Short mmCIF file of C-alpha atoms in Angstrom, two decimals:
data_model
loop_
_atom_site.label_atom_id
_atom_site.label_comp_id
_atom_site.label_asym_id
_atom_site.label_seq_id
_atom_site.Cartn_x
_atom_site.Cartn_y
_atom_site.Cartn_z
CA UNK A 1 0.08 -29.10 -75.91
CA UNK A 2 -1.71 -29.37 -72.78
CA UNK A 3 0.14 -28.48 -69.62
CA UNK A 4 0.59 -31.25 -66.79
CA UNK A 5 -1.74 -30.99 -63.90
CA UNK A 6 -0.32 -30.66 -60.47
CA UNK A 7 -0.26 -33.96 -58.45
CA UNK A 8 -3.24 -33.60 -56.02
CA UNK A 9 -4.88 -30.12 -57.32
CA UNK A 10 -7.59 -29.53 -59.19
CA UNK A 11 -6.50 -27.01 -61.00
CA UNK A 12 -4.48 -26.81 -64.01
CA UNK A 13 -1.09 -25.50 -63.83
CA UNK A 14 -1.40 -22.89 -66.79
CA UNK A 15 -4.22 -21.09 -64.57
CA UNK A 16 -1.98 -21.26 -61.41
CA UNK A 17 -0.45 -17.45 -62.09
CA UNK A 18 -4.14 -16.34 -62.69
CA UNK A 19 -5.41 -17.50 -58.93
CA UNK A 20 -2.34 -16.83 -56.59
CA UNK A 21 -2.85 -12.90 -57.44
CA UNK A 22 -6.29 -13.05 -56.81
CA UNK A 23 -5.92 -14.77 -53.57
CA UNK A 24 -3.33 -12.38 -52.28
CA UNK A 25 -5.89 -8.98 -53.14
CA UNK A 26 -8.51 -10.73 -51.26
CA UNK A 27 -6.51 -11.14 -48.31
CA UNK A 28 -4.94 -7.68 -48.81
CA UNK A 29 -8.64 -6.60 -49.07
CA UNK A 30 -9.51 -8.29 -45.44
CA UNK A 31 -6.08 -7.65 -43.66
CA UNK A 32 -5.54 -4.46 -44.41
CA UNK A 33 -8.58 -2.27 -43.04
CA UNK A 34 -8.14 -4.46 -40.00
CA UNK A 35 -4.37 -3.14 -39.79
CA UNK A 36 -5.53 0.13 -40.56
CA UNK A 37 -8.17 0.08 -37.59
CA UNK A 38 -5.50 -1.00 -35.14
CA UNK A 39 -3.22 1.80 -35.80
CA UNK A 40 -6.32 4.42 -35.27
CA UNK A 41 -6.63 2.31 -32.25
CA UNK A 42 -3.37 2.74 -30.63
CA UNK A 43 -2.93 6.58 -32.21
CA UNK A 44 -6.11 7.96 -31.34
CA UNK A 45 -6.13 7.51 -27.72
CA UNK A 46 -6.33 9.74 -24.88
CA UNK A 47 -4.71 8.75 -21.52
CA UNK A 48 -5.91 10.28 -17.88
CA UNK A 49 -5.45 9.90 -14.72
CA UNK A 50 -8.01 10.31 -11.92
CA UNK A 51 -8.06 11.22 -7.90
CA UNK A 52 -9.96 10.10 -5.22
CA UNK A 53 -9.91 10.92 -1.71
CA UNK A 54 -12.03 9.54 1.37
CA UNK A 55 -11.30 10.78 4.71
CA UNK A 56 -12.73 8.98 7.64
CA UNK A 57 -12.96 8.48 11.38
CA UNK A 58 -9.93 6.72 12.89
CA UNK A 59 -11.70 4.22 15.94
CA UNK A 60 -7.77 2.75 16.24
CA UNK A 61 -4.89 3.49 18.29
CA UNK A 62 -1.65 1.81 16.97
CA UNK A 63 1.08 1.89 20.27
CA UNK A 64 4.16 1.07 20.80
CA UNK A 65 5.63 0.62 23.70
CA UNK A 66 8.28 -1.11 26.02
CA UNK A 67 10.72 -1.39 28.80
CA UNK A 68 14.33 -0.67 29.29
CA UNK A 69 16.30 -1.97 31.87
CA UNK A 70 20.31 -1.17 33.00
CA UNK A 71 23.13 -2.82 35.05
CA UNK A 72 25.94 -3.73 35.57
CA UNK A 73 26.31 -6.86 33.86
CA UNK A 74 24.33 -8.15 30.96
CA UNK A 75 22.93 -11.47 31.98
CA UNK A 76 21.23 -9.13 34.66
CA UNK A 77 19.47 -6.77 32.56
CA UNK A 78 18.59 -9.02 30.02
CA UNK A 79 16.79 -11.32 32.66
CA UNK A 80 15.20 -7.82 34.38
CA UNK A 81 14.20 -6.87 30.75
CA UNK A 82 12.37 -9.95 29.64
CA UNK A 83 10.61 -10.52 33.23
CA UNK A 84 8.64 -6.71 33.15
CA UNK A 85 8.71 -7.46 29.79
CA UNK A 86 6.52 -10.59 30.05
CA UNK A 87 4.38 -9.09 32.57
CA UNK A 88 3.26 -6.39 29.98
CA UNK A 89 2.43 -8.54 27.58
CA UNK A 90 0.53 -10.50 29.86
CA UNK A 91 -1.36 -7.77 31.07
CA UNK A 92 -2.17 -6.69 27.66
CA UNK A 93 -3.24 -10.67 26.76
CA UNK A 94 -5.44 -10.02 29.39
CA UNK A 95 -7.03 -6.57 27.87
CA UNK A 96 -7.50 -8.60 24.53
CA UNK A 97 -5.64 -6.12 22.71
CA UNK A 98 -5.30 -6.66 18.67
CA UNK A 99 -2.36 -7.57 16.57
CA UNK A 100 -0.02 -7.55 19.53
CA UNK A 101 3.67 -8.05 18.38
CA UNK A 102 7.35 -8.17 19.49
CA UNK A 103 8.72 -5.19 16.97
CA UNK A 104 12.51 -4.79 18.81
CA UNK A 105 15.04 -6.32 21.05
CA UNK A 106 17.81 -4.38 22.26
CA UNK A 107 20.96 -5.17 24.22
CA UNK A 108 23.26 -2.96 24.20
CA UNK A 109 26.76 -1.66 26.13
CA UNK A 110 26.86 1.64 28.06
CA UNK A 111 29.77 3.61 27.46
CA UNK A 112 31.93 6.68 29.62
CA UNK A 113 34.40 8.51 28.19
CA UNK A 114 37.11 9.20 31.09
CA UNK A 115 40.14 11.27 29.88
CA UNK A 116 39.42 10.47 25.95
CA UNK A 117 39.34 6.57 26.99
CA UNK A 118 36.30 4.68 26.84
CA UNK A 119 34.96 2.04 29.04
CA UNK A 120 32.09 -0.41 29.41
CA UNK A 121 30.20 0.90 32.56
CA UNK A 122 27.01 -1.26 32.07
CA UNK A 123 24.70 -2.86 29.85
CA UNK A 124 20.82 -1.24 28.68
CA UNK A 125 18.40 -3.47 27.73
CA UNK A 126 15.47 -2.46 25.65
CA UNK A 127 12.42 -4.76 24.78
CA UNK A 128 9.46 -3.36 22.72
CA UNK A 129 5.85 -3.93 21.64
CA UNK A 130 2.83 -3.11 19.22
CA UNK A 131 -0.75 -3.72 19.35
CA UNK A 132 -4.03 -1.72 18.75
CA UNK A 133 -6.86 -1.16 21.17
CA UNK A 134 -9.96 1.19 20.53
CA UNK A 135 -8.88 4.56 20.96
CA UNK A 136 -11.22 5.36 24.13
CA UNK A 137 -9.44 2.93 25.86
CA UNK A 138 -6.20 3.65 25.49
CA UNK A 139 -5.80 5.98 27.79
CA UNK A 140 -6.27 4.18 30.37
CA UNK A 141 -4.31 1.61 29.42
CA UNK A 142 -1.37 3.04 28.61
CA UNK A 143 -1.86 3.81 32.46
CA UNK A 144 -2.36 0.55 33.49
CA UNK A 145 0.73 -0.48 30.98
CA UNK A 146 3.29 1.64 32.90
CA UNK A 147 2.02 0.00 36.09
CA UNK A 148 2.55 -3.50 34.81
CA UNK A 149 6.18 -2.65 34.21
CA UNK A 150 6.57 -0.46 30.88
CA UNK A 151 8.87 2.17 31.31
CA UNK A 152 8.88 4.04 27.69
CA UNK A 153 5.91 4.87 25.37
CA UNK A 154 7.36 5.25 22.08
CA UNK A 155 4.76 6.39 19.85
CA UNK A 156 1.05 5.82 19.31
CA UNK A 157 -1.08 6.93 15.90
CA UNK A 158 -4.85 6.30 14.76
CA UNK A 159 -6.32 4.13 11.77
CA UNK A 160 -9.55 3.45 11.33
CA UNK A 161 -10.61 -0.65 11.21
CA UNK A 162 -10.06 -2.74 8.07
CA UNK A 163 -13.30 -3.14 7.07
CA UNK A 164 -13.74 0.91 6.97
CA UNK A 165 -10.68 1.25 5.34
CA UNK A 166 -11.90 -1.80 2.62
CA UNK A 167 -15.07 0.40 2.40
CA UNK A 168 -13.41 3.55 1.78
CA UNK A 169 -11.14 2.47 -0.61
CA UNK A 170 -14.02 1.23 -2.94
CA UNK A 171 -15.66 4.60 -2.66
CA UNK A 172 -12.35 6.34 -3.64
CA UNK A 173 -11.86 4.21 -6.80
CA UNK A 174 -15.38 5.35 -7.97
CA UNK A 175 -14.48 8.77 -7.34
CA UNK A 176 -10.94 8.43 -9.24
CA UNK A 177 -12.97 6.60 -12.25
CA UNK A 178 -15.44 9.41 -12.39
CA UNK A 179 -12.69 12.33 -11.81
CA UNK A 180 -10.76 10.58 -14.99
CA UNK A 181 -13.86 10.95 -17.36
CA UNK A 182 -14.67 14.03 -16.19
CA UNK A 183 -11.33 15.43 -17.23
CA UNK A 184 -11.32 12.98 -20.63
CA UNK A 185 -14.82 14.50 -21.43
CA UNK A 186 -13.86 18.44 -20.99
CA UNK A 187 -10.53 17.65 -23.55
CA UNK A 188 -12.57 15.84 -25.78
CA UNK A 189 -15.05 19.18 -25.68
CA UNK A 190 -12.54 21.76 -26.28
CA UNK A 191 -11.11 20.21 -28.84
CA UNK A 192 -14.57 19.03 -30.81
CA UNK A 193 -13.83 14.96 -30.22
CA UNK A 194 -16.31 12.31 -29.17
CA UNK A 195 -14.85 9.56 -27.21
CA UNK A 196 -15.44 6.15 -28.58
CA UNK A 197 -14.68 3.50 -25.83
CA UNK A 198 -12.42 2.69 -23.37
CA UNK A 199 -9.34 0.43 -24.61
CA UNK A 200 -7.27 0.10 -20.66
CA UNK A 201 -7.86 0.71 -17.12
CA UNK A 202 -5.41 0.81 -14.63
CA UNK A 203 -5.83 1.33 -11.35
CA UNK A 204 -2.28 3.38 -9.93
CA UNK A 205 -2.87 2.87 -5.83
CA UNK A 206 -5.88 2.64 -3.23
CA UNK A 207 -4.34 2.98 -0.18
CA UNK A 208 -4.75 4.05 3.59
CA UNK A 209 -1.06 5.87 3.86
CA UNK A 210 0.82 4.96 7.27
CA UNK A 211 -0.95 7.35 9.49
CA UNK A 212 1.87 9.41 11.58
CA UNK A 213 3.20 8.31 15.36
CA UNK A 214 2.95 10.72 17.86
CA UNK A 215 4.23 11.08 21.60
CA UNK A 216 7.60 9.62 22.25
CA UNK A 217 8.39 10.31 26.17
CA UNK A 218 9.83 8.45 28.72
CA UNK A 219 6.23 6.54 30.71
CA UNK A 220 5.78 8.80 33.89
CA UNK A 221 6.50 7.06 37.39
CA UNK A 222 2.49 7.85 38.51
CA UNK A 223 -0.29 9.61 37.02
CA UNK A 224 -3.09 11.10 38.96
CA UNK A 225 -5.46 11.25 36.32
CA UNK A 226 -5.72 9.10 32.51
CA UNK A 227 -3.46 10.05 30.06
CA UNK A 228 -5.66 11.70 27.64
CA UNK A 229 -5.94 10.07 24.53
CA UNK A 230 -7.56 11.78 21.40
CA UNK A 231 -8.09 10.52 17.53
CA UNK A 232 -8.84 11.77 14.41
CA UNK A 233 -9.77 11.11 10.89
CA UNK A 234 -7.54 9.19 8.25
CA UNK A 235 -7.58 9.74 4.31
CA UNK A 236 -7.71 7.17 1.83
CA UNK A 237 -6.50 7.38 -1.77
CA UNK A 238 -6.87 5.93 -5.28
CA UNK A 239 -5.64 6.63 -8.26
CA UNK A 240 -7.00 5.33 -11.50
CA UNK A 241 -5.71 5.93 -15.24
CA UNK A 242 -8.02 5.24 -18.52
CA UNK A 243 -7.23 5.76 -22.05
CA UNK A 244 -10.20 6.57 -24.50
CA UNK A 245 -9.94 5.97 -28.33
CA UNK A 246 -11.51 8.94 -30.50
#
């Protein structure tokens, strides 16, 4: 007796149990070297990290600086605070400085201490500011900053501008990319492996690190001569990490 045919199919039922195995080894046959080069893939890698470094010529000095006032009452030194205070920052307007910025305001009691009892005997004020100027100048300007009305220099540090910094951190990636092969290749020749291709790049950092502040004084009361102001060089970093199949 013939078997029914399946509704739509061409083929006959009866040769159903001959086709589906066939159809599942030639899958197995495609799928399964694929699978199989995956897992070399992902097993047979090699990761590495490389280091670059660039060091170049600050042209920047970072400063920060500000007044502090204090009185008797607080209405009174704030008021004293923010007049000098707007006078420096309109002098330095006026010298075009860059990236100038309010970074603190500070009101604060003054305390005594009078047979273990303490007592308000005033009020400080404290009003500060950043900005950069090209280090040659800043000398002089610090100078010219006290004379405005400053009375504290807080700290000042050197960076070099953004678009040496942009420059330098491309150059520091190459020389992290090439550091990483150069270490993947002498592993791969001590142990007798050829490197195939590379399966992921990351890149860890490339970054100018905060360069250090230096001088934190109280702003003299005159100065003969320009306070002498001196940079240096700044290093830039990258970091990249590669993994190699073999």
């Amino acid at each position: 007796m013939t078997r029914a045919a399946l509704t739509g199919s061409r083929f006959p039922t009866g040769n159903l149990w001959k086709i589906l195995p066939l159809a599942m080894l030639v899958c197995a046959t495609f799928v399964l070297p694929a699978l199989a080069q995956e897992k070399d893939k992902l097993w047979r890698t090699l990761s590495v990290s490389g280091r670059g470094v660039e060091t170049i010529p600050t042209t920047l000095a970072q400063v920060s600086l500000g007044v502090e006032i204090q009185g008797k009452t607080a209405q009174e030194v704030q008021q004293e605070a923010a007049r000098r205070s707007s006078a420096v920052v309109a002098f330095l307007k006026s010298k075009n400085v860059e990236k100038l910025q309010t970074t603190g305001i500070r009101l604060n009691p003054v305390y005594s201490y009078t047979n273990n009892v303490q007592q308000i005997t005033g009020y400080a004020a404290n009003n500060t500011v950043s900005f950069r100027i090209p280090t040659e100048q800043a000398g002089t300007l610090l100078d010219d900053a006290v004379k405005a009305g400053a009375t504290q220099i807080n700290g000042i540090s050197f960076v070099a501008n953004d678009e040496a910094i942009a420059a330098a951190q491309k150059q520091a990636l190459k020389e992290a990319t090439q550091d990483a092969r150069q270490q993947a290749d002498a592993v791969f020749s001590a142990l007798g492996f050829k490197s195939k291709e590379i399966v992921s790049i990351q890149i860890n950092n490339a970054t100018a690190p905060p360069p250090p502040m230096f001088l934190r004084a109280e702003a003299a009361k005159s100065a003969d001569a320009s306070t002498p102001v001196i940079g240096g060089e700044q290093q830039v970093e990258a970091s990249v990490t590669l993994q190699i199949s073999y």
